[in-house]
Amino acid sequence: MRYYHFTIVANNEVIGQNATIRLKDYNFDSNIGALNAYMLKHLSNDITFCAYREEGETLCAGFSFDETKDTYEAVYNQIVEMLTDPFHISPAKQEPYEITMHDYMDDYLEGRRRDYAVTGYGRFVDISRMWIYDYYRNRTDKDPVCFDFQEKIIPAEPLAKTGIYDKSLRREIENIRKNVNHSDFHGNLVHYVLSARSIEAAMDMTGHLMQALFEAKRLRGRRLEVVTGLKCDHIMLQRDYLEKIVEYNRGGAVIFDLTESFGSKPEQYVMVCETLEELLKKYRNDCLFVFTYNMNQPGFSHLMLPRLNKYVIPLSMKEGSGNRKAAVSYMKSLIASSEYAEYADQAKEYMQRYPGDVFSQTDVLAAFDRFGPWCLNKNILKAYDQEVSDTFMLEHDENEASAMEKLESLIGLGIVKDQVKMLIDSATVEKERKKYLGAEYQELCLHMIFAGNPGTAKTTVARLLAGVTKEKGLTKSGIFVAKSALDLDGMFCVPLIRDAFVAAKGGVLFIDEAYSMKSEAAITTLIQEMENHRDEVIVILAGYTQRMKDFLDLNEGLKSRIPNWIDFPDYSTDELVEIFQLMMKERGFTATDEALKAARYALDKARLVEDFGNGRYVRNMIEYAMKKQSVRLLADGTEAGTIGREKLFLFEEADISVPEMDGHHTEERKKGTAQKELDEMVGLCEVKNVIRKAIAKFKVNKICMDKGIRKERASLHMAFTGNPGTAKTTVARKLAEILKDEEVLPTGAFAELGRADLVSDHVGGTAKMIVKRFKEAQGGVLFIDEAYSLCDYHEGSFGDEAITTIVQQMENHRDDVIVIFAGYPEPMKKFVERNPGMTSRIAFQVHFDDYSLEELCQITTLMATEKGIVLSDEAMEKLRGIYKKAMQKEDYGNGRFVRKILEEAEMNMSQRLIALDLDDESITEQLVTTVEACDISEPKEDKKDVTSRFGFAV
């Protein structure tokens, strides 16, 4: 269909005077209405006519026709003839010009409002093929929309030829003009694919193509239908309307933008592509198809474009670019064809606002959109002396501290603050560089990783960073959007991630626990959006350090797009106490000196537990203290209203505790218990002496540090050497508790490990295992039994990797982990010499001698007492003989040997008593608790110690 507008030299009165027909036979109220009714009745079935407005001595009118059945000349001549014969009126000298279907519908509706239109409007709409009339009239807000649709008319006058167009477009236009269609053939030799950075640039390119094709008689109409925002979910419901766009524009052109609509992803557009493919196949010779896609966001073009070759010859062209002179010339031509034409000479001055030497079509078109306000201010209103920035910056309260000041005021985080400042300074300088080089200059990427344990202020710093970047002019809005990775994963991850980027435009998108994002679709979309919006959104991914490293290792695309890594260290005890005092102050609380000491002790102990919550833990600790304080204040039946302000907001020592300890009802042993038990252990005189020296050394060092006396940090790592059963593990366990009691270590944790706990079976796993073990043992003792088992037969093995890593971690954790290596004396010597760094880090060599005969007897008595049994004199004498004989062998087991003998004696005693078959009255306490000599079994001699004999035994 073709729609045209023209003017008639007549009005309602003139029609009434000149008409040679009875007008009332067609309309009783209006002569113009009678004219419309007469024309509709007598024109050919595929032609409509509508006069819709009276303007003085003239009448505005329009007509439509089916270009497949009639020519413009034939239709126009028929209309002129019908106006002249019965009405004696004629069109104005101005030639009719083509309009869009929307324009024709608006004209028709205006005629109806004036009662000019015919009453049988349904037939009129049907003949004129105005499908949009019913579409808009019948639609409700609940009806689905599967595309956006607009129409344009390519102007008849030549478009500006000074655009910065690519050679592919220039070459095609030249080819079109050289090959004018002089035949009656109407078809499309080729169809077009245009790649641009904006739909505006694509439309500009299409306009030049359309004009050239129309002048070369390759197109019969100037109407361009533009379809954008195609939606995959409702395409089947409205595919008939989509077909009408193409069908009713035969001889014209339709442009399909292949950008996916918001909330959908390209993979879902298969059905859309199938629909477009069907239309292309059916109407390829009747309508020119133009497909466009955004160079930066190609949408579903990768699904659609490969289908074109099956039916048509697709010709590809792309958006052009040019130097500053070409850009100024292009801008001047755009202004000249606009309402600001008289100011076209100011194009050069205006373009000075935009730096750089290379400009794309999109750059110039975007600049042209902002020319109007600039031109009005400069030439007419003259109201503002300074340039109005094209960057909108959200303001903040001037009385409030700046985001940078707030960042600097945070407790601790010195390394973090330095890194953030370095990034901000670099980005600020980059911004100045871009002023000289323009859009072609690629600025540094500000996407970041925030790695660290919970409660280390990652979210707080990210929020402040959004404000800092706004204050420095690096982002436009300073908006801060926080999302959990789980919020952006799953079935609807694509629209969710895109929604998040839209919400964070001009600011910061913070994604916590980013490694929780598992699906490939989510990660791929995140990477794509980070690249598409790198100049608009700063993305910060946050989480635990090691898990963030593992997450980035899974995808090289993420690693390459996030160049900035910031580690958030755990807070020190002093910083935690400062945070504790700050949080108390914010709530209006104070604390006694004893309460602060208790808080320091609790925090020093808690901070070394794995996954310690840092600042969050402090907040929880205060809230828990408030609960305990409330219970204390009301414990004696006191009424809450009589307590008084001072007591209500005062923490005492009894209120401060570790929440986890209270929650699990585990009471710590009384201070000094472990030391008392160690002192009471049989033998070990030299061991006890060395341990006293080690504790004394630490205490002196601590006193010196407290008084500001320079002192080298003390290392308390030890080596326990001795045969099995000499109480090495027992002493190490008690030592951990003693060191906690003496405030050498915060937690007194004890971790007993062997080779299997420290050496992995694959490359790279050993170091991770050891780092994890040291973290678990923070604040306590890491006990490695039979440490020499780490030594493999050849150097460079996993065992050597373990030893090297252990040495490194011993240094890293010298203040919060004490490592004790244990084993036989000679192998332990070789183990220590295996790595040069080991010797210098072991401060104390503690040797555990074998027990003497008397000490073994004392141990026997102690163990028997623990078991609730007694030994007869004969039994003890028999044991002395067994011990004396066993001591002649190496590695007989010491204390372990005693325990084994006693356990077997208990079982023998039980078997003896059952065999007696005594009645209940005969069974006495003395009988069932006394071990006799007959219950003591002689140890079996190891076969390896029996001398072999040759020959036959008699």
mmCIF file of N, CA and C in Angstrom, residues 243-283:
data_model
loop_
_atom_site.group_PDB
_atom_site.id
_atom_site.type_symbol
_atom_site.label_atom_id
_atom_site.label_comp_id
_atom_site.label_asym_id
_atom_site.label_seq_id
_atom_site.Cartn_x
_atom_site.Cartn_y
_atom_site.Cartn_z
ATOM 1 N N GLU A 243 3.741 -9.890 9.607
ATOM 2 C CA GLU A 243 3.663 -10.149 8.175
ATOM 3 C C GLU A 243 2.989 -8.984 7.446
ATOM 4 N N LYS A 244 1.990 -8.362 8.081
ATOM 5 C CA LYS A 244 1.315 -7.236 7.446
ATOM 6 C C LYS A 244 2.261 -6.062 7.227
ATOM 7 N N ILE A 245 3.205 -5.870 8.128
ATOM 8 C CA ILE A 245 4.190 -4.801 7.957
ATOM 9 C C ILE A 245 4.925 -4.973 6.633
ATOM 10 N N VAL A 246 5.301 -6.224 6.345
ATOM 11 C CA VAL A 246 6.037 -6.516 5.116
ATOM 12 C C VAL A 246 5.097 -6.511 3.908
ATOM 13 N N GLU A 247 3.969 -7.211 4.039
ATOM 14 C CA GLU A 247 3.043 -7.378 2.918
ATOM 15 C C GLU A 247 2.496 -6.043 2.426
ATOM 16 N N TYR A 248 2.196 -5.130 3.339
ATOM 17 C CA TYR A 248 1.584 -3.867 2.961
ATOM 18 C C TYR A 248 2.609 -2.793 2.603
ATOM 19 N N ASN A 249 3.866 -3.191 2.511
ATOM 20 C CA ASN A 249 4.892 -2.240 2.069
ATOM 21 C C ASN A 249 5.633 -2.799 0.859
ATOM 22 N N ARG A 250 4.931 -3.470 0.000
ATOM 23 C CA ARG A 250 5.537 -3.966 -1.238
ATOM 24 C C ARG A 250 6.107 -2.787 -2.016
ATOM 25 N N GLY A 251 7.282 -2.992 -2.521
ATOM 26 C CA GLY A 251 7.945 -1.921 -3.247
ATOM 27 C C GLY A 251 8.717 -0.987 -2.349
ATOM 28 N N GLY A 252 8.590 -1.168 -1.035
ATOM 29 C CA GLY A 252 9.330 -0.354 -0.079
ATOM 30 C C GLY A 252 10.387 -1.179 0.629
ATOM 31 N N ALA A 253 10.741 -0.768 1.854
ATOM 32 C CA ALA A 253 11.794 -1.461 2.600
ATOM 33 C C ALA A 253 11.358 -1.640 4.049
ATOM 34 N N VAL A 254 11.843 -2.727 4.647
ATOM 35 C CA VAL A 254 11.605 -3.006 6.065
ATOM 36 C C VAL A 254 12.955 -3.263 6.723
ATOM 37 N N ILE A 255 13.167 -2.590 7.834
ATOM 38 C CA ILE A 255 14.420 -2.782 8.561
ATOM 39 C C ILE A 255 14.120 -3.541 9.849
ATOM 40 N N PHE A 256 14.840 -4.638 10.065
ATOM 41 C CA PHE A 256 14.697 -5.437 11.277
ATOM 42 C C PHE A 256 15.967 -5.281 12.117
ATOM 43 N N ASP A 257 15.790 -4.760 13.324
ATOM 44 C CA ASP A 257 16.925 -4.633 14.239
ATOM 45 C C ASP A 257 17.056 -5.936 15.030
ATOM 46 N N LEU A 258 18.236 -6.532 15.004
ATOM 47 C CA LEU A 258 18.450 -7.856 15.609
ATOM 48 C C LEU A 258 18.963 -7.786 17.041
ATOM 49 N N THR A 259 18.749 -6.656 17.695
ATOM 50 C CA THR A 259 19.098 -6.545 19.109
ATOM 51 C C THR A 259 18.029 -7.252 19.934
ATOM 52 N N GLU A 260 18.468 -8.150 20.843
ATOM 53 C CA GLU A 260 17.464 -8.852 21.642
ATOM 54 C C GLU A 260 16.813 -7.874 22.605
ATOM 55 N N SER A 261 15.545 -8.116 22.914
ATOM 56 C CA SER A 261 14.810 -7.242 23.821
ATOM 57 C C SER A 261 15.252 -7.498 25.249
ATOM 58 N N PHE A 262 15.005 -6.533 26.100
ATOM 59 C CA PHE A 262 15.461 -6.609 27.486
ATOM 60 C C PHE A 262 14.832 -7.813 28.191
ATOM 61 N N GLY A 263 15.658 -8.563 28.890
ATOM 62 C CA GLY A 263 15.164 -9.704 29.646
ATOM 63 C C GLY A 263 15.241 -11.021 28.909
ATOM 64 N N SER A 264 15.706 -11.009 27.666
ATOM 65 C CA SER A 264 15.829 -12.254 26.901
ATOM 66 C C SER A 264 17.267 -12.414 26.440
ATOM 67 N N LYS A 265 17.592 -13.595 25.992
ATOM 68 C CA LYS A 265 18.941 -13.831 25.507
ATOM 69 C C LYS A 265 18.876 -14.398 24.089
ATOM 70 N N PRO A 266 19.964 -14.262 23.330
ATOM 71 C CA PRO A 266 19.939 -14.671 21.920
ATOM 72 C C PRO A 266 19.514 -16.104 21.687
ATOM 73 N N GLU A 267 19.888 -17.017 22.598
ATOM 74 C CA GLU A 267 19.575 -18.421 22.379
ATOM 75 C C GLU A 267 18.065 -18.693 22.341
ATOM 76 N N GLN A 268 17.273 -17.780 22.885
ATOM 77 C CA GLN A 268 15.828 -17.977 22.921
ATOM 78 C C GLN A 268 15.142 -17.478 21.652
ATOM 79 N N TYR A 269 15.906 -16.945 20.713
ATOM 80 C CA TYR A 269 15.322 -16.287 19.556
ATOM 81 C C TYR A 269 15.196 -17.183 18.319
ATOM 82 N N VAL A 270 15.261 -18.472 18.509
ATOM 83 C CA VAL A 270 15.157 -19.384 17.372
ATOM 84 C C VAL A 270 13.817 -19.203 16.663
ATOM 85 N N MET A 271 12.734 -19.100 17.421
ATOM 86 C CA MET A 271 11.410 -18.941 16.821
ATOM 87 C C MET A 271 11.289 -17.607 16.086
ATOM 88 N N VAL A 272 11.894 -16.550 16.639
ATOM 89 C CA VAL A 272 11.888 -15.256 15.956
ATOM 90 C C VAL A 272 12.603 -15.379 14.611
ATOM 91 N N CYS A 273 13.751 -16.062 14.625
ATOM 92 C CA CYS A 273 14.515 -16.239 13.385
ATOM 93 C C CYS A 273 13.715 -17.041 12.366
ATOM 94 N N GLU A 274 13.008 -18.048 12.812
ATOM 95 C CA GLU A 274 12.200 -18.846 11.887
ATOM 96 C C GLU A 274 11.095 -18.002 11.257
ATOM 97 N N THR A 275 10.486 -17.116 12.050
ATOM 98 C CA THR A 275 9.438 -16.231 11.521
ATOM 99 C C THR A 275 10.012 -15.269 10.488
ATOM 100 N N LEU A 276 11.150 -14.657 10.800
ATOM 101 C CA LEU A 276 11.773 -13.730 9.849
ATOM 102 C C LEU A 276 12.214 -14.457 8.587
ATOM 103 N N GLU A 277 12.684 -15.678 8.760
ATOM 104 C CA GLU A 277 13.109 -16.475 7.607
ATOM 105 C C GLU A 277 11.935 -16.748 6.669
ATOM 106 N N GLU A 278 10.771 -17.058 7.241
ATOM 107 C CA GLU A 278 9.576 -17.306 6.426
ATOM 108 C C GLU A 278 9.161 -16.054 5.662
ATOM 109 N N LEU A 279 9.214 -14.900 6.338
ATOM 110 C CA LEU A 279 8.849 -13.633 5.684
ATOM 111 C C LEU A 279 9.815 -13.310 4.552
ATOM 112 N N LEU A 280 11.106 -13.528 4.818
ATOM 113 C CA LEU A 280 12.117 -13.260 3.797
ATOM 114 C C LEU A 280 11.889 -14.143 2.574
ATOM 115 N N LYS A 281 11.631 -15.404 2.812
ATOM 116 C CA LYS A 281 11.421 -16.339 1.711
ATOM 117 C C LYS A 281 10.191 -15.959 0.886
ATOM 118 N N LYS A 282 9.145 -15.516 1.552
ATOM 119 C CA LYS A 282 7.882 -15.226 0.886
ATOM 120 C C LYS A 282 7.879 -13.874 0.169
ATOM 121 N N TYR A 283 8.529 -12.837 0.749
ATOM 122 C CA TYR A 283 8.398 -11.478 0.228
ATOM 123 C C TYR A 283 9.729 -10.890 -0.268
#
